[in-house]
């Protein structure tokens, strides 16, 4: 048997605490159907029925989150946690997504890098992928496989915006440097790349 510690109305759903530490959300109709009441016992049979409802809903929610674009495992986990799905149900949903190839962090990293490689440095792309939950091993594996070049990306960025700046003017030069630093390139890389666009006697420091 289980014990219903607390029930809180949160609109269309109720937030329920079971045995003081299990937190779930159920629609009000489900609460009535399962006979859930505050400060009362909750049978194992009803608990298992609730578990099956949430297990199915977590899968459906995960598929909905992937409807428009790929997401990392961490992004899916974080979204399900916001819905108060228990950890084991989240794990089940993730296993389901992986089994059918709906979630694949390596594929996600490849797609993300392909979309950003002409506008951001390798360092910045790495940091963004880490924040999205792709681990270092997978990021390194994909970067090695794709054989990216910071120099090539940096030169493309410079060519794209060079007409906006007079690089023989210190203020303009520094402004350009700040723009490129914001893309994740080091000052050394930037200085070397900008050298050919300045007069030979120009020696600005940022």
Tab-separated table of N, CA and C in Angstrom, residues 97-192:
chain	number	residue	atom	x	y	z
A	97	UNK	N	12.828	6.066	-26.754
A	97	UNK	CA	13.264	6.979	-27.817
A	97	UNK	C	14.570	6.510	-28.452
A	98	UNK	N	15.477	6.029	-27.633
A	98	UNK	CA	16.759	5.544	-28.153
A	98	UNK	C	16.575	4.274	-28.984
A	99	UNK	N	15.720	3.395	-28.504
A	99	UNK	CA	15.486	2.120	-29.183
A	99	UNK	C	15.034	2.332	-30.623
A	100	UNK	N	14.189	3.329	-30.837
A	100	UNK	CA	13.650	3.574	-32.173
A	100	UNK	C	14.347	4.734	-32.901
A	101	UNK	N	15.458	5.175	-32.337
A	101	UNK	CA	16.267	6.189	-33.006
A	101	UNK	C	15.701	7.594	-32.993
A	102	UNK	N	14.757	7.856	-32.085
A	102	UNK	CA	14.180	9.195	-32.009
A	102	UNK	C	15.127	10.182	-31.324
A	103	UNK	N	15.955	9.661	-30.431
A	103	UNK	CA	16.953	10.493	-29.756
A	103	UNK	C	18.329	9.894	-30.002
A	104	UNK	N	19.230	10.726	-30.492
A	104	UNK	CA	20.593	10.285	-30.785
A	104	UNK	C	21.491	11.514	-30.661
A	105	UNK	N	22.233	11.603	-29.568
A	105	UNK	CA	23.041	12.798	-29.318
A	105	UNK	C	24.142	13.004	-30.360
A	106	UNK	N	24.666	11.929	-30.917
A	106	UNK	CA	25.689	12.065	-31.954
A	106	UNK	C	25.079	12.663	-33.224
A	107	UNK	N	23.911	12.166	-33.604
A	107	UNK	CA	23.221	12.743	-34.767
A	107	UNK	C	22.888	14.215	-34.523
A	108	UNK	N	22.433	14.499	-33.300
A	108	UNK	CA	22.106	15.881	-32.954
A	108	UNK	C	23.343	16.769	-33.100
A	109	UNK	N	24.479	16.300	-32.577
A	109	UNK	CA	25.716	17.081	-32.645
A	109	UNK	C	26.125	17.340	-34.090
A	110	UNK	N	26.000	16.339	-34.949
A	110	UNK	CA	26.357	16.510	-36.362
A	110	UNK	C	25.483	17.572	-37.030
A	111	UNK	N	24.180	17.495	-36.771
A	111	UNK	CA	23.258	18.464	-37.365
A	111	UNK	C	23.524	19.873	-36.834
A	112	UNK	N	23.785	19.962	-35.536
A	112	UNK	CA	24.022	21.267	-34.921
A	112	UNK	C	25.309	21.889	-35.463
A	113	UNK	N	26.357	21.092	-35.537
A	113	UNK	CA	27.636	21.592	-36.037
A	113	UNK	C	27.507	22.029	-37.489
A	114	UNK	N	26.799	21.242	-38.293
A	114	UNK	CA	26.615	21.587	-39.708
A	114	UNK	C	25.910	22.930	-39.874
A	115	UNK	N	24.970	23.209	-38.962
A	115	UNK	CA	24.203	24.457	-39.068
A	115	UNK	C	24.963	25.665	-38.525
A	116	UNK	N	25.983	25.422	-37.677
A	116	UNK	CA	26.685	26.529	-37.027
A	116	UNK	C	28.132	26.710	-37.488
A	117	UNK	N	28.658	25.772	-38.270
A	117	UNK	CA	30.091	25.778	-38.548
A	117	UNK	C	30.568	26.978	-39.365
A	118	UNK	N	29.651	27.653	-40.064
A	118	UNK	CA	30.052	28.821	-40.847
A	118	UNK	C	29.818	30.142	-40.120
A	119	UNK	N	29.377	30.053	-38.870
A	119	UNK	CA	29.091	31.292	-38.147
A	119	UNK	C	29.673	31.345	-36.738
A	120	UNK	N	30.219	30.216	-36.253
A	120	UNK	CA	30.759	30.192	-34.894
A	120	UNK	C	32.046	29.381	-34.848
A	121	UNK	N	32.881	29.697	-33.852
A	121	UNK	CA	34.134	28.967	-33.686
A	121	UNK	C	33.864	27.564	-33.145
A	122	UNK	N	34.848	26.695	-33.292
A	122	UNK	CA	34.735	25.335	-32.763
A	122	UNK	C	34.526	25.382	-31.248
A	123	UNK	N	35.246	26.272	-30.581
A	123	UNK	CA	35.135	26.388	-29.123
A	123	UNK	C	33.717	26.749	-28.706
A	124	UNK	N	33.125	27.724	-29.399
A	124	UNK	CA	31.773	28.137	-29.040
A	124	UNK	C	30.759	27.029	-29.318
A	125	UNK	N	30.924	26.338	-30.430
A	125	UNK	CA	30.039	25.224	-30.767
A	125	UNK	C	30.134	24.134	-29.699
A	126	UNK	N	31.360	23.835	-29.275
A	126	UNK	CA	31.572	22.831	-28.217
A	126	UNK	C	30.815	23.215	-26.952
A	127	UNK	N	30.985	24.452	-26.504
A	127	UNK	CA	30.351	24.908	-25.269
A	127	UNK	C	28.830	24.840	-25.362
A	128	UNK	N	28.301	25.194	-26.517
A	128	UNK	CA	26.848	25.164	-26.694
A	128	UNK	C	26.318	23.735	-26.672
A	129	UNK	N	27.067	22.813	-27.265
A	129	UNK	CA	26.650	21.414	-27.253
A	129	UNK	C	26.715	20.831	-25.842
A	130	UNK	N	27.739	21.238	-25.072
A	130	UNK	CA	27.826	20.774	-23.672
A	130	UNK	C	26.597	21.239	-22.892
A	131	UNK	N	26.199	22.494	-23.103
A	131	UNK	CA	25.038	23.036	-22.395
A	131	UNK	C	23.762	22.292	-22.764
A	132	UNK	N	23.711	21.801	-23.990
A	132	UNK	CA	22.537	21.067	-24.449
A	132	UNK	C	22.563	19.607	-23.990
A	133	UNK	N	23.674	19.219	-23.333
A	133	UNK	CA	23.729	17.893	-22.740
A	133	UNK	C	24.509	16.853	-23.512
A	134	UNK	N	25.124	17.238	-24.632
A	134	UNK	CA	25.952	16.280	-25.371
A	134	UNK	C	27.285	16.159	-24.638
A	135	UNK	N	27.688	14.938	-24.291
A	135	UNK	CA	28.906	14.789	-23.496
A	135	UNK	C	30.170	15.052	-24.324
A	136	UNK	N	31.275	15.300	-23.632
A	136	UNK	CA	32.524	15.686	-24.284
A	136	UNK	C	33.024	14.624	-25.249
A	137	UNK	N	32.855	13.370	-24.867
A	137	UNK	CA	33.319	12.279	-25.721
A	137	UNK	C	32.615	12.302	-27.080
A	138	UNK	N	31.304	12.487	-27.070
A	138	UNK	CA	30.548	12.521	-28.328
A	138	UNK	C	30.851	13.771	-29.140
A	139	UNK	N	31.012	14.908	-28.460
A	139	UNK	CA	31.350	16.149	-29.169
A	139	UNK	C	32.712	16.003	-29.853
A	140	UNK	N	33.691	15.489	-29.124
A	140	UNK	CA	35.041	15.302	-29.681
A	140	UNK	C	35.008	14.338	-30.867
A	141	UNK	N	34.238	13.275	-30.740
A	141	UNK	CA	34.134	12.275	-31.799
A	141	UNK	C	33.583	12.887	-33.084
A	142	UNK	N	32.544	13.693	-32.955
A	142	UNK	CA	31.911	14.299	-34.126
A	142	UNK	C	32.812	15.362	-34.747
A	143	UNK	N	33.439	16.176	-33.903
A	143	UNK	CA	34.335	17.220	-34.423
A	143	UNK	C	35.510	16.614	-35.183
A	144	UNK	N	36.041	15.529	-34.653
A	144	UNK	CA	37.153	14.840	-35.321
A	144	UNK	C	36.699	14.277	-36.666
A	145	UNK	N	35.522	13.704	-36.668
A	145	UNK	CA	34.971	13.112	-37.891
A	145	UNK	C	34.692	14.170	-38.961
A	146	UNK	N	34.215	15.346	-38.530
A	146	UNK	CA	33.847	16.393	-39.481
A	146	UNK	C	35.034	17.254	-39.904
A	147	UNK	N	36.144	17.160	-39.157
A	147	UNK	CA	37.395	17.834	-39.525
A	147	UNK	C	37.180	19.324	-39.814
A	148	UNK	N	36.659	20.047	-38.822
A	148	UNK	CA	36.390	21.476	-38.991
A	148	UNK	C	37.659	22.310	-38.899
A	149	UNK	N	37.605	23.488	-39.488
A	149	UNK	CA	38.742	24.408	-39.455
A	149	UNK	C	38.296	25.763	-38.934
A	150	UNK	N	38.868	26.190	-37.809
A	150	UNK	CA	38.571	27.517	-37.274
A	150	UNK	C	38.982	28.606	-38.244
A	151	UNK	N	40.107	28.398	-38.880
A	151	UNK	CA	40.646	29.406	-39.802
A	151	UNK	C	39.684	29.656	-40.962
A	152	UNK	N	39.144	28.585	-41.509
A	152	UNK	CA	38.213	28.722	-42.636
A	152	UNK	C	36.941	29.451	-42.213
A	153	UNK	N	36.398	29.079	-41.049
A	153	UNK	CA	35.185	29.728	-40.545
A	153	UNK	C	35.428	31.197	-40.251
A	154	UNK	N	36.559	31.488	-39.637
A	154	UNK	CA	36.904	32.868	-39.298
A	154	UNK	C	37.022	33.720	-40.549
A	155	UNK	N	37.674	33.202	-41.564
A	155	UNK	CA	37.834	33.957	-42.815
A	155	UNK	C	36.485	34.210	-43.491
A	156	UNK	N	35.603	33.237	-43.434
A	156	UNK	CA	34.266	33.418	-44.019
A	156	UNK	C	33.496	34.514	-43.289
A	157	UNK	N	33.618	34.524	-41.961
A	157	UNK	CA	32.935	35.551	-41.177
A	157	UNK	C	33.477	36.941	-41.490
A	158	UNK	N	34.784	37.029	-41.587
A	158	UNK	CA	35.418	38.319	-41.887
A	158	UNK	C	34.953	38.823	-43.252
A	159	UNK	N	34.971	37.961	-44.250
A	159	UNK	CA	34.552	38.356	-45.597
A	159	UNK	C	33.097	38.824	-45.613
A	160	UNK	N	32.304	38.242	-44.730
A	160	UNK	CA	30.886	38.573	-44.678
A	160	UNK	C	30.628	39.981	-44.153
A	161	UNK	N	31.484	40.439	-43.220
A	161	UNK	CA	31.217	41.737	-42.563
A	161	UNK	C	32.298	42.782	-42.789
A	162	UNK	N	33.327	42.457	-43.529
A	162	UNK	CA	34.492	43.333	-43.650
A	162	UNK	C	34.144	44.733	-44.162
A	163	UNK	N	33.140	44.842	-45.014
A	163	UNK	CA	32.787	46.135	-45.599
A	163	UNK	C	32.239	47.122	-44.562
A	164	UNK	N	31.844	46.602	-43.414
A	164	UNK	CA	31.279	47.468	-42.373
A	164	UNK	C	32.357	48.175	-41.553
A	165	UNK	N	33.613	47.762	-41.688
A	165	UNK	CA	34.664	48.256	-40.813
A	165	UNK	C	35.858	48.806	-41.603
A	166	UNK	N	36.430	49.881	-41.075
A	166	UNK	CA	37.720	50.381	-41.565
A	166	UNK	C	38.777	49.874	-40.582
A	167	UNK	N	39.476	48.824	-40.965
A	167	UNK	CA	40.391	48.173	-40.035
A	167	UNK	C	41.688	48.942	-39.808
A	168	UNK	N	41.861	50.052	-40.505
A	168	UNK	CA	43.022	50.906	-40.242
A	168	UNK	C	42.693	52.006	-39.232
A	169	UNK	N	41.453	51.961	-38.745
A	169	UNK	CA	41.029	52.845	-37.662
A	169	UNK	C	40.943	51.995	-36.393
A	170	UNK	N	41.626	52.418	-35.331
A	170	UNK	CA	41.714	51.588	-34.125
A	170	UNK	C	40.350	51.268	-33.537
A	171	UNK	N	39.452	52.259	-33.482
A	171	UNK	CA	38.126	52.034	-32.918
A	171	UNK	C	37.368	50.979	-33.714
A	172	UNK	N	37.445	51.106	-35.042
A	172	UNK	CA	36.763	50.157	-35.911
A	172	UNK	C	37.395	48.765	-35.815
A	173	UNK	N	38.707	48.752	-35.735
A	173	UNK	CA	39.449	47.481	-35.612
A	173	UNK	C	39.024	46.749	-34.331
A	174	UNK	N	38.984	47.479	-33.225
A	174	UNK	CA	38.597	46.877	-31.946
A	174	UNK	C	37.142	46.418	-31.948
A	175	UNK	N	36.312	47.165	-32.641
A	175	UNK	CA	34.904	46.785	-32.747
A	175	UNK	C	34.773	45.452	-33.483
A	176	UNK	N	35.542	45.330	-34.562
A	176	UNK	CA	35.548	44.080	-35.329
A	176	UNK	C	36.064	42.928	-34.468
A	177	UNK	N	37.109	43.194	-33.691
A	177	UNK	CA	37.663	42.167	-32.809
A	177	UNK	C	36.637	41.701	-31.782
A	178	UNK	N	35.918	42.641	-31.210
A	178	UNK	CA	34.902	42.277	-30.210
A	178	UNK	C	33.817	41.399	-30.831
A	179	UNK	N	33.450	41.717	-32.058
A	179	UNK	CA	32.447	40.930	-32.768
A	179	UNK	C	32.927	39.488	-32.938
A	180	UNK	N	34.175	39.326	-33.349
A	180	UNK	CA	34.730	37.990	-33.601
A	180	UNK	C	35.026	37.242	-32.296
A	181	UNK	N	35.433	37.988	-31.265
A	181	UNK	CA	35.617	37.360	-29.952
A	181	UNK	C	34.294	36.778	-29.453
A	182	UNK	N	33.211	37.491	-29.743
A	182	UNK	CA	31.883	37.032	-29.346
A	182	UNK	C	31.465	35.755	-30.037
A	183	UNK	N	32.127	35.433	-31.135
A	183	UNK	CA	31.854	34.201	-31.867
A	183	UNK	C	32.715	33.050	-31.360
A	184	UNK	N	33.588	33.346	-30.378
A	184	UNK	CA	34.370	32.289	-29.753
A	184	UNK	C	35.795	32.131	-30.252
A	185	UNK	N	36.252	33.024	-31.116
A	185	UNK	CA	37.623	32.929	-31.614
A	185	UNK	C	38.577	33.612	-30.645
A	186	UNK	N	39.815	33.146	-30.578
A	186	UNK	CA	40.808	33.759	-29.694
A	186	UNK	C	41.340	35.034	-30.346
A	187	UNK	N	41.893	35.920	-29.509
A	187	UNK	CA	42.421	37.169	-30.059
A	187	UNK	C	43.592	36.893	-31.003
A	188	UNK	N	44.395	35.891	-30.683
A	188	UNK	CA	45.514	35.547	-31.551
A	188	UNK	C	45.047	35.135	-32.935
A	189	UNK	N	44.003	34.305	-32.995
A	189	UNK	CA	43.441	33.874	-34.281
A	189	UNK	C	42.899	35.070	-35.054
A	190	UNK	N	42.225	35.962	-34.337
A	190	UNK	CA	41.620	37.138	-34.984
A	190	UNK	C	42.690	38.060	-35.539
A	191	UNK	N	43.710	38.338	-34.730
A	191	UNK	CA	44.778	39.239	-35.148
A	191	UNK	C	45.478	38.724	-36.406
A	192	UNK	N	45.749	37.443	-36.417
A	192	UNK	CA	46.421	36.842	-37.573
A	192	UNK	C	45.547	36.916	-38.817
